[in-house]
Short mmCIF file of C-alpha atoms and ligand atoms in Angstrom, two decimals:
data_model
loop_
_atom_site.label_atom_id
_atom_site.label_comp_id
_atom_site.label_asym_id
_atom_site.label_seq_id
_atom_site.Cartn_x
_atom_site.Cartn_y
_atom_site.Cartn_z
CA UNK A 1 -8.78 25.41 -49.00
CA UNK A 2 -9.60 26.67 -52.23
CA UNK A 3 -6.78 26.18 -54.17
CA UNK A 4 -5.53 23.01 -52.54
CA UNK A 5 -2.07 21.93 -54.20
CA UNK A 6 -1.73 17.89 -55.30
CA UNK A 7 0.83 17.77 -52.85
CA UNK A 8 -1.50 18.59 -49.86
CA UNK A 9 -4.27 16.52 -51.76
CA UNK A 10 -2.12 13.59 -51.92
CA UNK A 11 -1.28 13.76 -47.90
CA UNK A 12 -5.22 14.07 -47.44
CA UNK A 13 -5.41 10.92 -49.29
CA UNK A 14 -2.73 9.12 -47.82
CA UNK A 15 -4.41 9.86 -44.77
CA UNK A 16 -7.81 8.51 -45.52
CA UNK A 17 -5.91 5.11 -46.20
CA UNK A 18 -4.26 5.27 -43.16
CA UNK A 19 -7.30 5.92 -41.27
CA UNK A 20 -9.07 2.75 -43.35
CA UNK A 21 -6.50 0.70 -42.85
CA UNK A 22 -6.51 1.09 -38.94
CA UNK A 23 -10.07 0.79 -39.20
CA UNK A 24 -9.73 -2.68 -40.43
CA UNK A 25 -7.32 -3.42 -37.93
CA UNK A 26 -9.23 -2.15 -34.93
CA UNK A 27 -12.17 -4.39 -36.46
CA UNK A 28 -9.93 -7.70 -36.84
CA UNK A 29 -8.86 -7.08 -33.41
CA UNK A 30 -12.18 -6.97 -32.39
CA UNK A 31 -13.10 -10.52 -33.58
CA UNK A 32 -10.60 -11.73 -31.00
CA UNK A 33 -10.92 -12.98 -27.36
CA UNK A 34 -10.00 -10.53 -24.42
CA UNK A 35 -6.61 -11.50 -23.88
CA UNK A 36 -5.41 -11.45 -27.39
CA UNK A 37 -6.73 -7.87 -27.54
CA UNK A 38 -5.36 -7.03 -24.28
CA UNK A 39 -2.02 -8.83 -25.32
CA UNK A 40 -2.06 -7.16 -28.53
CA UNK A 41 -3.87 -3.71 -28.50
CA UNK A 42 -3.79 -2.17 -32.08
CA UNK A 43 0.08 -2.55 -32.44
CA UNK A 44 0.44 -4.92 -35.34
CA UNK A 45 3.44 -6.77 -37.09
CA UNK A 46 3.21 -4.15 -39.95
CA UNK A 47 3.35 -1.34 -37.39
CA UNK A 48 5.90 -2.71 -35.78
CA UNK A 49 8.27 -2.93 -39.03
CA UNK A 50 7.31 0.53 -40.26
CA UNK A 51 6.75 2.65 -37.41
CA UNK A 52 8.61 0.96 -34.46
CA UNK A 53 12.35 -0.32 -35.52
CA UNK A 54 10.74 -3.29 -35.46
CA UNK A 55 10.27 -3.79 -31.94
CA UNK A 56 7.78 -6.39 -30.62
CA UNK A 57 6.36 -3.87 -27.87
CA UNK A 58 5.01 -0.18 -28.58
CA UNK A 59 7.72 2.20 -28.91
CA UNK A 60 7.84 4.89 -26.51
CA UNK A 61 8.08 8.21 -28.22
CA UNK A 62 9.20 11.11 -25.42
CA UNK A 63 9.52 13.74 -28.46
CA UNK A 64 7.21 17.18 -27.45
CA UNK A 65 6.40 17.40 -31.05
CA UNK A 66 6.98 15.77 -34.38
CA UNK A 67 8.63 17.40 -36.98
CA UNK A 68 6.81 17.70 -40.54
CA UNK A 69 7.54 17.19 -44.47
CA UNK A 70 6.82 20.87 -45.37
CA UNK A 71 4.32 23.48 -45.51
CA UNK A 72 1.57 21.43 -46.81
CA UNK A 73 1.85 18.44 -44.38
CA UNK A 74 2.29 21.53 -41.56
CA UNK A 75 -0.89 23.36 -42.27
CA UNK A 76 -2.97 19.73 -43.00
CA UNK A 77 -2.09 18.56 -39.11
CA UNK A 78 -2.67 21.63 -37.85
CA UNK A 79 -6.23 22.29 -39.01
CA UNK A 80 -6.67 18.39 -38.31
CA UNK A 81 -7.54 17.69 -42.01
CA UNK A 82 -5.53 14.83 -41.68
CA UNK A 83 -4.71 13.05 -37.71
CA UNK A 84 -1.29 13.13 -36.72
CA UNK A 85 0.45 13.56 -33.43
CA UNK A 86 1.56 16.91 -33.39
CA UNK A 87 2.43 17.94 -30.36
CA UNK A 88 2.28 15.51 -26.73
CA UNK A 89 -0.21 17.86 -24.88
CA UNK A 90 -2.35 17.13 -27.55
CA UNK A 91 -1.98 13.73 -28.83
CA UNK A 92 1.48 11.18 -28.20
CA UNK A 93 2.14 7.90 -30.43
CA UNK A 94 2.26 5.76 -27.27
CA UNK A 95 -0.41 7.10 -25.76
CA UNK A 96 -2.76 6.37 -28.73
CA UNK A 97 -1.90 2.58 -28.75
CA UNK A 98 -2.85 2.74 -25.39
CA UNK A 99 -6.24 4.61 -25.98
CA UNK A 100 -7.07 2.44 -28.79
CA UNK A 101 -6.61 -0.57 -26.46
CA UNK A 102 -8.51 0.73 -23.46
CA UNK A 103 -11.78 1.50 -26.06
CA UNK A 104 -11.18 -2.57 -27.11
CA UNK A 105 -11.47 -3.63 -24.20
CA UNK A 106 -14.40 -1.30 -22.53
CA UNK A 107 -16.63 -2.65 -25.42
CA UNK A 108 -15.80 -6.11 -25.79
CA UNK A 109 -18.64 -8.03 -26.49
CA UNK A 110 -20.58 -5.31 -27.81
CA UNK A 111 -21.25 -3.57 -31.12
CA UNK A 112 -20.40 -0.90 -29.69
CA UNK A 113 -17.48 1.38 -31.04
CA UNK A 114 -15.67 3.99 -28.18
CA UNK A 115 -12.72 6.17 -28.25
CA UNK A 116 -10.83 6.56 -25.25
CA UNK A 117 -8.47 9.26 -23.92
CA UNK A 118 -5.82 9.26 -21.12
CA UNK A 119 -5.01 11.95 -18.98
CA UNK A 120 -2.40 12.71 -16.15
CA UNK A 121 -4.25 10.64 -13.57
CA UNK A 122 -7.70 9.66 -12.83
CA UNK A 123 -8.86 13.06 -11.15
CA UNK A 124 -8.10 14.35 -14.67
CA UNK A 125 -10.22 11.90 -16.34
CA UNK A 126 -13.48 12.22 -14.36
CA UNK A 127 -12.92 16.52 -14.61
CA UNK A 128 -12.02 16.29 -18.59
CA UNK A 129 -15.17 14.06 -19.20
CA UNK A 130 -17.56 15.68 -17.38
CA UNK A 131 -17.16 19.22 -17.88
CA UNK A 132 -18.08 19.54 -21.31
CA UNK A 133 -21.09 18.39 -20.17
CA UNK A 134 -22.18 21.33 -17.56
CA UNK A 135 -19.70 23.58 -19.51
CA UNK A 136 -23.00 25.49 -21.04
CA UNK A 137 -23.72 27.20 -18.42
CA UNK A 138 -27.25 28.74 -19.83
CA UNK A 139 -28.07 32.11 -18.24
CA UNK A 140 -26.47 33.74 -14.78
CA UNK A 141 -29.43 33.16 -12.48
CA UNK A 142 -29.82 29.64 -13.57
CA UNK A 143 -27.98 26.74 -12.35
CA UNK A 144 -27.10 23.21 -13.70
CA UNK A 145 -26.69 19.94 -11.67
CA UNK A 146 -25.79 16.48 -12.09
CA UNK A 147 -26.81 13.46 -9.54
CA UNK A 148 -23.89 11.32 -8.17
CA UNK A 149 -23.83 8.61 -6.09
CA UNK A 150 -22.79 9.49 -2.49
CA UNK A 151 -20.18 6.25 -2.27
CA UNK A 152 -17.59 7.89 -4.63
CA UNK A 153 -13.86 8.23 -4.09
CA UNK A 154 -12.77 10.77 -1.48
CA UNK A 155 -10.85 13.37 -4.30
CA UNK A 156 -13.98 12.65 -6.74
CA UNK A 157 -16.02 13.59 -3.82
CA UNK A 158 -13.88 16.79 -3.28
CA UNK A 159 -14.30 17.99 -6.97
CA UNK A 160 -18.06 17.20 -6.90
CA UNK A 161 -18.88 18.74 -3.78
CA UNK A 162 -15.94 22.03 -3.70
CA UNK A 163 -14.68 22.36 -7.36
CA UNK A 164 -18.22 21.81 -9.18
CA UNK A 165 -19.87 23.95 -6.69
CA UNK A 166 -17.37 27.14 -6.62
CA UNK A 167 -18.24 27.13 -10.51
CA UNK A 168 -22.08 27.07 -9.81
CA UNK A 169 -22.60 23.43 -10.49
CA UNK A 170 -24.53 21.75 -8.08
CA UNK A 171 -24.33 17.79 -7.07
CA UNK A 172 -27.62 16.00 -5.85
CA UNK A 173 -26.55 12.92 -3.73
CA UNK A 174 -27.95 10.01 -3.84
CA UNK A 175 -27.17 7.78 -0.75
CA UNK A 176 -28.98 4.27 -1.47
CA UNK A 177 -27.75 4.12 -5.28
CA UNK A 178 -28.94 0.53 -5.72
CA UNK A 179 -32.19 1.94 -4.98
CA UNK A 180 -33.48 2.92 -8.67
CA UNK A 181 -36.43 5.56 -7.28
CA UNK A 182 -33.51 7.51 -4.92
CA UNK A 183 -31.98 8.59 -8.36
CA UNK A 184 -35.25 9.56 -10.39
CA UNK A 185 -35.98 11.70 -7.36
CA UNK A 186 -33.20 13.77 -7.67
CA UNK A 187 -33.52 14.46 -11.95
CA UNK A 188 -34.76 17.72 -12.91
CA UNK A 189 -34.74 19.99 -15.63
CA UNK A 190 -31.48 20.96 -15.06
CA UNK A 191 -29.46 17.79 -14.42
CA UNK A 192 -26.81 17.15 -16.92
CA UNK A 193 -25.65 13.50 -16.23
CA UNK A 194 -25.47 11.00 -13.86
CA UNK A 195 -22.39 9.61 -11.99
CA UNK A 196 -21.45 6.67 -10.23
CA UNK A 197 -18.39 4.41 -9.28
CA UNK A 198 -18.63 0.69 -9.01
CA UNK A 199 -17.74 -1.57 -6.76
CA UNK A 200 -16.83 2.03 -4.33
CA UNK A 201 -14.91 2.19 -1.01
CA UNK A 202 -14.47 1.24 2.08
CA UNK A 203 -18.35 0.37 2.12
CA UNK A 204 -18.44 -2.20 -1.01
CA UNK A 205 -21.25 0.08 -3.13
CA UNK A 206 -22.52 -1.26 -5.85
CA UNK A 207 -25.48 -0.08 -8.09
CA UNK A 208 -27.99 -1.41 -11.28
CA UNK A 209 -25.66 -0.36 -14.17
CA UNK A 210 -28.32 -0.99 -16.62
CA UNK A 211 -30.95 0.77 -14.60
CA UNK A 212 -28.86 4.13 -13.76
CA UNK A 213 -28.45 3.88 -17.67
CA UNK A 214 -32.26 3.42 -18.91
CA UNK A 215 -33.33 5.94 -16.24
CA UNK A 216 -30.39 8.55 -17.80
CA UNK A 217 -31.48 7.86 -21.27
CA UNK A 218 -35.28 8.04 -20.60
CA UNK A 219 -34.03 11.65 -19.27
CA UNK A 220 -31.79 12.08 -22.42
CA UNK A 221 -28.79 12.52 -20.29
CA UNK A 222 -25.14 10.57 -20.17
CA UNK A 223 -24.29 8.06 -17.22
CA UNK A 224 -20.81 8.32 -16.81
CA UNK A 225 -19.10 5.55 -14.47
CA UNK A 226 -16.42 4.93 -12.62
CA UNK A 227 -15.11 1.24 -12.77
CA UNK A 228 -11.68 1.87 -11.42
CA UNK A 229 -11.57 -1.31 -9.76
CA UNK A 230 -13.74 -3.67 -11.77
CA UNK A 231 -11.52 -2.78 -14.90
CA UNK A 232 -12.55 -4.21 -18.27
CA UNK A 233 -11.61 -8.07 -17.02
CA UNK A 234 -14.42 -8.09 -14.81
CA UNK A 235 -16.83 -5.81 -15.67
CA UNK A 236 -17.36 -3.50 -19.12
CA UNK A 237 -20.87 -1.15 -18.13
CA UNK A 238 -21.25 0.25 -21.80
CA UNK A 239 -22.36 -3.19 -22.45
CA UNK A 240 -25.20 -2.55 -19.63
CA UNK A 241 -26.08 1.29 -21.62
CA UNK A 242 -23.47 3.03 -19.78
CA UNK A 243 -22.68 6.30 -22.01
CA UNK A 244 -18.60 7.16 -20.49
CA UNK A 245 -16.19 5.26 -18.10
CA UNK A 246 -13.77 6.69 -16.22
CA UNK A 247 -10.84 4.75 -14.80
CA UNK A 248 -7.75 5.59 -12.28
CA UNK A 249 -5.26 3.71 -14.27
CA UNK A 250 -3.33 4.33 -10.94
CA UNK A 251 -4.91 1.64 -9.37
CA UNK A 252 -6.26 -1.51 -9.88
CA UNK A 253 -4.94 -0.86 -14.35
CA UNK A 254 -1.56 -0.20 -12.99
CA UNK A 255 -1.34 -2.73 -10.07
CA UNK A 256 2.44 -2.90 -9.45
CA UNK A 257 2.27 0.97 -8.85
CA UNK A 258 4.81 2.83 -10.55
CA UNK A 259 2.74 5.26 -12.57
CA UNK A 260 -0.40 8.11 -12.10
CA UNK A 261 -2.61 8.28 -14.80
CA UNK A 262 -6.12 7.81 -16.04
CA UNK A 263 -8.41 7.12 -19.20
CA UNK A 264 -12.24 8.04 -19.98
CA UNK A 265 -13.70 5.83 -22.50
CA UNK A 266 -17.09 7.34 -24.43
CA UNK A 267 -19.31 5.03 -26.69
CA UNK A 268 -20.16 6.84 -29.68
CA UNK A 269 -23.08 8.55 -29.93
CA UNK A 270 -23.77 9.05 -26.16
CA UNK A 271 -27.26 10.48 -25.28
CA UNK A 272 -26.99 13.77 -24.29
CA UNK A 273 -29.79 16.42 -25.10
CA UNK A 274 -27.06 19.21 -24.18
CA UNK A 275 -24.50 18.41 -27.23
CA UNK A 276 -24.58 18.67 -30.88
CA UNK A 277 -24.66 15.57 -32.75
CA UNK A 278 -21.61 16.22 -34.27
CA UNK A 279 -19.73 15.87 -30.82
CA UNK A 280 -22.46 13.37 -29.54
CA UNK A 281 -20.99 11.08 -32.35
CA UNK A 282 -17.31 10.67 -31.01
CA UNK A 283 -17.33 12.57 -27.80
CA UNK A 284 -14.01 11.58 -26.55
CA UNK A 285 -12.19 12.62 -30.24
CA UNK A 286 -14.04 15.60 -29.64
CA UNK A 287 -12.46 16.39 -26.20
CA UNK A 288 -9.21 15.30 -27.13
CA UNK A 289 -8.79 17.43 -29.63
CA UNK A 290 -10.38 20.91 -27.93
CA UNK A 291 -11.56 20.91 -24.48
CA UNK A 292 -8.70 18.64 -23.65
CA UNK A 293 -5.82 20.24 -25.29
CA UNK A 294 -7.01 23.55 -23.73
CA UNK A 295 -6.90 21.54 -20.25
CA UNK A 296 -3.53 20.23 -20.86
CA UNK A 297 -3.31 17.09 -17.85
CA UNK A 298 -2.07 14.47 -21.12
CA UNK A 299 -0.50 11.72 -19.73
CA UNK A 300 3.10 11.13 -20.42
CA UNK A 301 4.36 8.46 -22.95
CA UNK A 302 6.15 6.99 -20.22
CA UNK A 303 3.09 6.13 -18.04
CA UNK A 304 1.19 5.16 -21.57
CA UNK A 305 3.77 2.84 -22.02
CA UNK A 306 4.38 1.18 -18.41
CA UNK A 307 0.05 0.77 -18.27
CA UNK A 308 0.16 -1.37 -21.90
CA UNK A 309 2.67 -3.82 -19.99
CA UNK A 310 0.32 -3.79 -17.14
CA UNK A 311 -3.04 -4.08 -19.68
CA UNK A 312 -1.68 -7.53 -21.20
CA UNK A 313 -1.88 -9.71 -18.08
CA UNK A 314 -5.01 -7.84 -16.37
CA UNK A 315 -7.77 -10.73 -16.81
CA UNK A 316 -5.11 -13.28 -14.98
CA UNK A 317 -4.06 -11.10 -12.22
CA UNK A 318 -8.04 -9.62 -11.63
CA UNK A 319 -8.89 -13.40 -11.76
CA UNK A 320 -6.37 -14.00 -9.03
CA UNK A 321 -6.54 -11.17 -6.67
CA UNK A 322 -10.35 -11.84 -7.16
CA UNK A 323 -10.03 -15.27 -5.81
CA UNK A 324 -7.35 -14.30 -2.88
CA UNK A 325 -9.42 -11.59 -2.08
CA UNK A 326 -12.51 -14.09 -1.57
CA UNK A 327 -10.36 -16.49 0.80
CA UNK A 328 -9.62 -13.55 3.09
CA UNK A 329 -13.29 -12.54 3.09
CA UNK A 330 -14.50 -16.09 4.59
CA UNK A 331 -11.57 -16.65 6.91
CA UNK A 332 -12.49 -12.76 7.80
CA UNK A 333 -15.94 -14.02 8.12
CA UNK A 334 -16.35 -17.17 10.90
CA UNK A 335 -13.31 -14.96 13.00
CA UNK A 336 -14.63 -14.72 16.53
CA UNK A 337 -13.00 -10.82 17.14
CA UNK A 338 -14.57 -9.80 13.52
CA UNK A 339 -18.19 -8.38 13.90
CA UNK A 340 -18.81 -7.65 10.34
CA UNK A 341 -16.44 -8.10 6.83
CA UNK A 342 -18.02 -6.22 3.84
CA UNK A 343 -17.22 -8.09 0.88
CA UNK A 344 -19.56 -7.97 -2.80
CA UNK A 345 -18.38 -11.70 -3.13
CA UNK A 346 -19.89 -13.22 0.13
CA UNK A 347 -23.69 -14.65 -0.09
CA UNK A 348 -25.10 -12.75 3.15
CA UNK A 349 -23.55 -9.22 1.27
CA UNK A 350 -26.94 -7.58 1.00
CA UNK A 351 -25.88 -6.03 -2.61
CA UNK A 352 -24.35 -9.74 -3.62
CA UNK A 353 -26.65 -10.41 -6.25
CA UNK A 354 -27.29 -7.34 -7.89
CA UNK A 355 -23.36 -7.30 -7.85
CA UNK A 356 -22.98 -10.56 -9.29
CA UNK A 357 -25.55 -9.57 -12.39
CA UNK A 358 -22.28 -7.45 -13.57
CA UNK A 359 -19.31 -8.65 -12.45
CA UNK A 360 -17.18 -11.78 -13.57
CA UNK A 361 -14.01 -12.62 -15.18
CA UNK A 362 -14.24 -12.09 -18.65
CA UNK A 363 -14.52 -14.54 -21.42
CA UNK A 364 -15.71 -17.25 -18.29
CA UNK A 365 -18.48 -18.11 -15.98
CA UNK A 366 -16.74 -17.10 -12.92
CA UNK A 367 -17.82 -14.64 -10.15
CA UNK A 368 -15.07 -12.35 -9.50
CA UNK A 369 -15.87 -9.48 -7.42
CA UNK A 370 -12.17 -7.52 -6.97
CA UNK A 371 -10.05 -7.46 -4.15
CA UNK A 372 -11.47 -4.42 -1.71
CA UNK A 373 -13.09 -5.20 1.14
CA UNK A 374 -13.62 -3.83 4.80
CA UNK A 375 -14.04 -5.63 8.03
CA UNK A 376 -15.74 -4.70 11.39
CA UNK A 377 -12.92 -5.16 14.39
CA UNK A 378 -14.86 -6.03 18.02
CA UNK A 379 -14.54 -4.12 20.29
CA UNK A 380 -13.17 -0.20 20.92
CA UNK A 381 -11.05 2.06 18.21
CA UNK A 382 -7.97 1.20 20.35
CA UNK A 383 -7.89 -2.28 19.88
CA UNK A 384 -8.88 -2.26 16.14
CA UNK A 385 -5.22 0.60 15.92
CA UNK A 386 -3.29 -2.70 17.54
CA UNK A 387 -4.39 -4.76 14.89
CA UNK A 388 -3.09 -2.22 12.02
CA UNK A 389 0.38 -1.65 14.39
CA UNK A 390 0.56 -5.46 14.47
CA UNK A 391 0.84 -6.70 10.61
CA UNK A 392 4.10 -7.60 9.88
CA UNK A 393 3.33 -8.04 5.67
CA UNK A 394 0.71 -5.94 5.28
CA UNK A 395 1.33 -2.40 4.41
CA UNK A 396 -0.19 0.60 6.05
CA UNK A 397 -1.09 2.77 2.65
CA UNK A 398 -3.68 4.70 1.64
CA UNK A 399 -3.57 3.99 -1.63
CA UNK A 400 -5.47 0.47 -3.57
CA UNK A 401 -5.53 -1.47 -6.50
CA UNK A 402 -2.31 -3.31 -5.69
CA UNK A 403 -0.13 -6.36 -6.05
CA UNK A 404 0.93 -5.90 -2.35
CA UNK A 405 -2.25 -6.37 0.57
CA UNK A 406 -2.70 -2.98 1.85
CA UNK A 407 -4.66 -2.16 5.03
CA UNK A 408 -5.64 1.43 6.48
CA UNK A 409 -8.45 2.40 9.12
CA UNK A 410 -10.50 4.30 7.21
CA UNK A 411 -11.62 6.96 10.09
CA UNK A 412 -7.99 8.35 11.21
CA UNK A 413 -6.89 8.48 7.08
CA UNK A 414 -9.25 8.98 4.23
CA UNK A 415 -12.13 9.84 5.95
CA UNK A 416 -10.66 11.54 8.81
CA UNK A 417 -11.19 15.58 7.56
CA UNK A 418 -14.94 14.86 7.15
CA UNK A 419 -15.39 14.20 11.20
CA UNK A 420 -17.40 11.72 13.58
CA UNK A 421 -21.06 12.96 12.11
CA UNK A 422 -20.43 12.65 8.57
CA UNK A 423 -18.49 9.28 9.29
CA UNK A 424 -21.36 7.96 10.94
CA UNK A 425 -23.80 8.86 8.26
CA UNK A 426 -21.41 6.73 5.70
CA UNK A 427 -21.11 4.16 7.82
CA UNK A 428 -17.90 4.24 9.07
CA UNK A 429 -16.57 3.26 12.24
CA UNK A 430 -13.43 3.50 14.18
CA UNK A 431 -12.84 0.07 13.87
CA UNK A 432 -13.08 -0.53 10.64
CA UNK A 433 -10.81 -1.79 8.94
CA UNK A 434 -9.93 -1.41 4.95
CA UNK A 435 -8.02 -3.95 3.26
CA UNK A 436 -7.04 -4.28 -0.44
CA UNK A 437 -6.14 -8.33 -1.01
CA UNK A 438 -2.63 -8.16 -3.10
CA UNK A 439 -1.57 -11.11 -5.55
CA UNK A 440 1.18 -12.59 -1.91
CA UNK A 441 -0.25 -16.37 -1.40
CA UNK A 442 -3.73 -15.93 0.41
CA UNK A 443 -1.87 -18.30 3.27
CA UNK A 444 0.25 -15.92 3.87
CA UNK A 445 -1.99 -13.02 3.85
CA UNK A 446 -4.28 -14.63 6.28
CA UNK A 447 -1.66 -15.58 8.75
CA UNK A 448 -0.50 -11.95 8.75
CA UNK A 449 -3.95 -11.05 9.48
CA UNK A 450 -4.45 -13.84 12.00
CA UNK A 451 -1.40 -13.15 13.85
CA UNK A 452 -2.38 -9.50 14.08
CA UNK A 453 -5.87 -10.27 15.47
CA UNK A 454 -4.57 -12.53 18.18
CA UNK A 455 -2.49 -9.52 19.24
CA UNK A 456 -5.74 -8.05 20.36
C1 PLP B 501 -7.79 6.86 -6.94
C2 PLP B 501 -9.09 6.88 -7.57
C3 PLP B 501 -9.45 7.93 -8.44
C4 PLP B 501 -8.52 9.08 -8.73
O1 PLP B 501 -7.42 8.64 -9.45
P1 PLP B 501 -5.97 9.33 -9.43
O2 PLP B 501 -5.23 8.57 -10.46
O3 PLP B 501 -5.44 9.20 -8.04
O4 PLP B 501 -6.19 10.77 -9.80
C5 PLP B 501 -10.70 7.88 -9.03
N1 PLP B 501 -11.56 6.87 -8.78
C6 PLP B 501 -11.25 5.85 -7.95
C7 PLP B 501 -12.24 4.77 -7.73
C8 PLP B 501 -10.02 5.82 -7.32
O5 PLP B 501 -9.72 4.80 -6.49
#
C-alpha cells in the first residue's frame, strides 16, 4: 500500500462516506418504533433511486459476483479496504438489507449496536456462530466444552451431541435450565459458552435470560440463544445481556413457509476471554468475512428477499398467532379427555412467570407467549393416534412456526430415533400431542380439534 495511486485513494474515501452515511441511516432508523423499522429496514428513498431502479422494495440481486471499475477498485474490495459485495458466498446486496434489519430489530430498545449474518438455514447459523468459539482447540490431550440446555431443537441437539463431539468438543447438559445453580455446576475451566433456546419444544422450556447471561459474563464467556420462535416482536434477549442470537428464519421469521434460511445476530463487543478484541468488537463482521466465507452455507438472495416481505408484518401476525394460540390453550385446558396442555401463556404453567418477565409484544403491554404448545391426550397411545388421523384442517407436519395449525405426536416423529428411555427422561409421552396454533380463525381451529377429540 505504499504507493497508493489518487485513484485508489479516492475509492477509499468514497467509501468512508458511504460507510458514514449508512451509519446515519442505521441510527435514524433506530429512533423509530418497531414496525417502521421492520417495515422499512435500512432501504431508504435515496437507495431506492440510486441503487434499486427506483423500486419501493429491496431489489433482488441473483448476480454470483459484481463486476468492478478497474484494477484499483479490484484490489481495494478484495483486501476489504473498502466493503463491497464481491462475490454471493461472501456477501449479496439483498442479503445485507436483510442483515442490517434483523440487527435493528434484535436490539431495539437498547444501546446496543449488532451485526447480523444469514446463512443457508438455521442449522448453519447456530454451527457458523459457535465454532469460532471452540475453534482454538488448545493442546491434543485437552478438551473444550460448552453447557447447553437439554430442551434444544432435535438437529441442534444432533450437532451438539454427534458433530461437536466427533471434533473433541464436549456438551454438558443441563436439564432444569430455569434452575440458575444447574448451569454454574456444569462451568469449568474449559467451557467456552453457553447455549440455550427459548421458548423450546414440545415441552414449553423456558429459562432466566438475564441470569444465563450474568452467570456467562461473571465466567467471561458468550451466551448465545436461540429465539427461533419468540422472534424480535416478542422477545429481543441482548436486551437481557445475551451476547449472540440465533434464529431459524425457516420458522416462525418465515411463517408462510416457502424458504430455509437462518441469521445469527452478535452485539458488539461480546464477552469472550477466548477472542481478541479486535474480533470481540464486531464478531459477526468478523465471521462473515473469514470463518464464514470459508464455510460457504450464504443464504441465497432469493430467500433474503422473500424473509424482508415476511419481517414487515411480524409484530401483527406474532400478536395474532399469540392470541389464537392462547384460546386453544384454555379450551385445551377445561377438556374432559385432555390430562395436561403445556402452554408458557396459561397461569398454572409452572415456568409462566419467569416466562412472562421476557416475553410480550413489542412496543405494548401485552403478554404474548407464541403459538407452540403440547397437550396430554387421556388415555392409551392408540387413542391419542385417532385423534391425529381424525383432524380434518389441521396438518400432520413436522415442521412449526406456521400460518397453517400443525399437529404431530411427538414420540412416533421427532423424537422417535431417541427410544422409550430417553423419551421418558424428556418427558414425553405417547400421547402427547404437539400443536403449532396457525393465523385460521381460533373457532375454527378449535372445532377441528373438538371434533377430533370426540372421535375418541
Ligand atoms: C428448525 C429449527 C432450527 C433449525 O433451523 P433450520 O432452518 O431447519 O436449519 C433451529 N432452532 C429451532 C428452534 C428450530 O425450530
Amino acid at each position: 500500500m505504499t504507493d497508493m495511486s489518487d485513484r485508489m485513494k479516492r475509492y477509499i474515501e468514497e467509501a468512508n462516506r458511504d460507510i458514514e452515511k449508512k451509519k446515519q441511516y442505521k441510527r435514524m432508523m433506530k429512533s423509530y418504533k418497531f414496525d417502521t423499522i421492520a417495515v422499512h429496514g435500512v432501504y431508504s428513498i435515496e437507495e431506492a433511486i440510486n441503487k434499486g431502479h427506483g423500486g419501493i422494495i429491496e431489489p433482488v440481486i441473483l448476480a454470483s459476483a459484481q463486476a468492478y471499475k478497474d484494477s484499483d477498485e479490484l484490489e481495494a474490495c478484495q483486501a476489504y479496504w473498502i466493503p463491497r459485495w464481491i462475490y454471493s458466498r461472501i456477501q449479496n446486496p439483498t442479503v445485507s438489507y436483510l442483515e442490517d434489519v434483523l440487527s435493528l430489530l434484535e436490539t431495539y430498545g437498547t444501546e446496543h449496536d449488532a451485526t447480523a449474518v444469514c446463512t443457508s438455514s438455521g442449522i448453519a447459523a447456530i454451527k457458523q456462530a459457535i465454532e469460532p468459539l471452540v475453534a482454538h482447540l488448545s493442546k491434543r490431550d485437552e478438551y473444550v466444552n460448552f453447557v447447553s440446555a437439554a430442551q434444544i431443537y432435535g438437529g441442534t441437539f444432533q450437532l451438539f451431541n454427534v458433530r461437536m463431539r466427533e471434533r473433541g468438543v464436549k456438551v454438558h447438559w443441563v436439564d432444569k435450565p430455569w434452575d440458575i445453580s444447574e448451569w454454574e455446576k456444569n462451568i469449568d475451566k474449559d467451557t467456552r459458552f453457553l447455549y440455550g433456546e427459548m421458548p423450546s419444544n414440545p415441552q414449553q422450556c423456558c429459562l432466566d435470560v438475564a441470569a444465563v447471561a450474568n452467570l456467562a459474563h461473571k465466567y467471561e464467556i458468550p451466551f448465545v440463544i436461540d429465539s427461533t420462535l419468540a422472534t424480535p416482536s416478542l422477545m429481543r434477549p441482548i436486551q437481557y445481556g445475551a451476547d449472540i442470537v440465533v434464529h431459524s428464519l425457516t420458522k416462525t421469521i418465515g411463517v408462510d413457509g416457502a424458504a430455509i434460511g437462518g441469521a445469527f445476530i452478535a452485539r458488539h463487543n461480546i464477552t469472550c476471554k477466548y477472542l481478541t478484541d479486535d474480533i470481540k468488537k464486531d464478531y459477526a463482521a468478523w465471521v462473515k468475512l473469514w470463518p464464514a466465507r470459508d464455510s460457504g452455507a450464504c443464504m441465497h438472495p432469493i430467500a433474503a428477499s422473500y424473509f424482508l416481505q415476511e419481517l414487515r408484518t411480524l409484530r401483527i401476525k406474532m400478536k395474532q398467532l399469540s392470541e389464537n394460540a392462547m384460546e386453544v390453550a384454555k379450551f385445551l385446558q377445561h377438556h374432559p379427555k385432555v390430562e395436561d396442555v403445556n402452554y408458557l401463556g396459561l397461569d398454572k404453567n409452572p415456568l409462566h412467570n419467569l416466562a412472562k418477565k421476557y416475553m410480550q409484544v413489542v412496543d405494548s403491554n401485552e403478554e404474548a407467549y407464541g403459538h407452540l404448545m403440547s397437550f396430554v391426550i387421556k388415555g392409551k397411545a392408540e387413542d391419542t393416534r385417532k385423534f391425529l388421523d381424525n383432524l380434518k384442517m389441521i396438518i400432520i407436519a413436522t415442521d412449526l412456526g406456521r400460518i397453517k395449525s400443525l399437529a404431530i405426536i411427538p414420540a412416533i416423529s421427532t423424537h422417535l430415533q431417541q427410544g422409550p428411555e430417553a423419551r421418558k427422561l424428556a418427558g414425553i409421552p405417547d400421547t402427547m400431542i404437539r400443536l403449532c396454533v396457525g393465523g385460521e380463525n381460533p373457532d375454527d381451529i378449535i372445532s377441528d380439534i373438538e371434533q377430533a377429540l370426540d372421535k375418541i
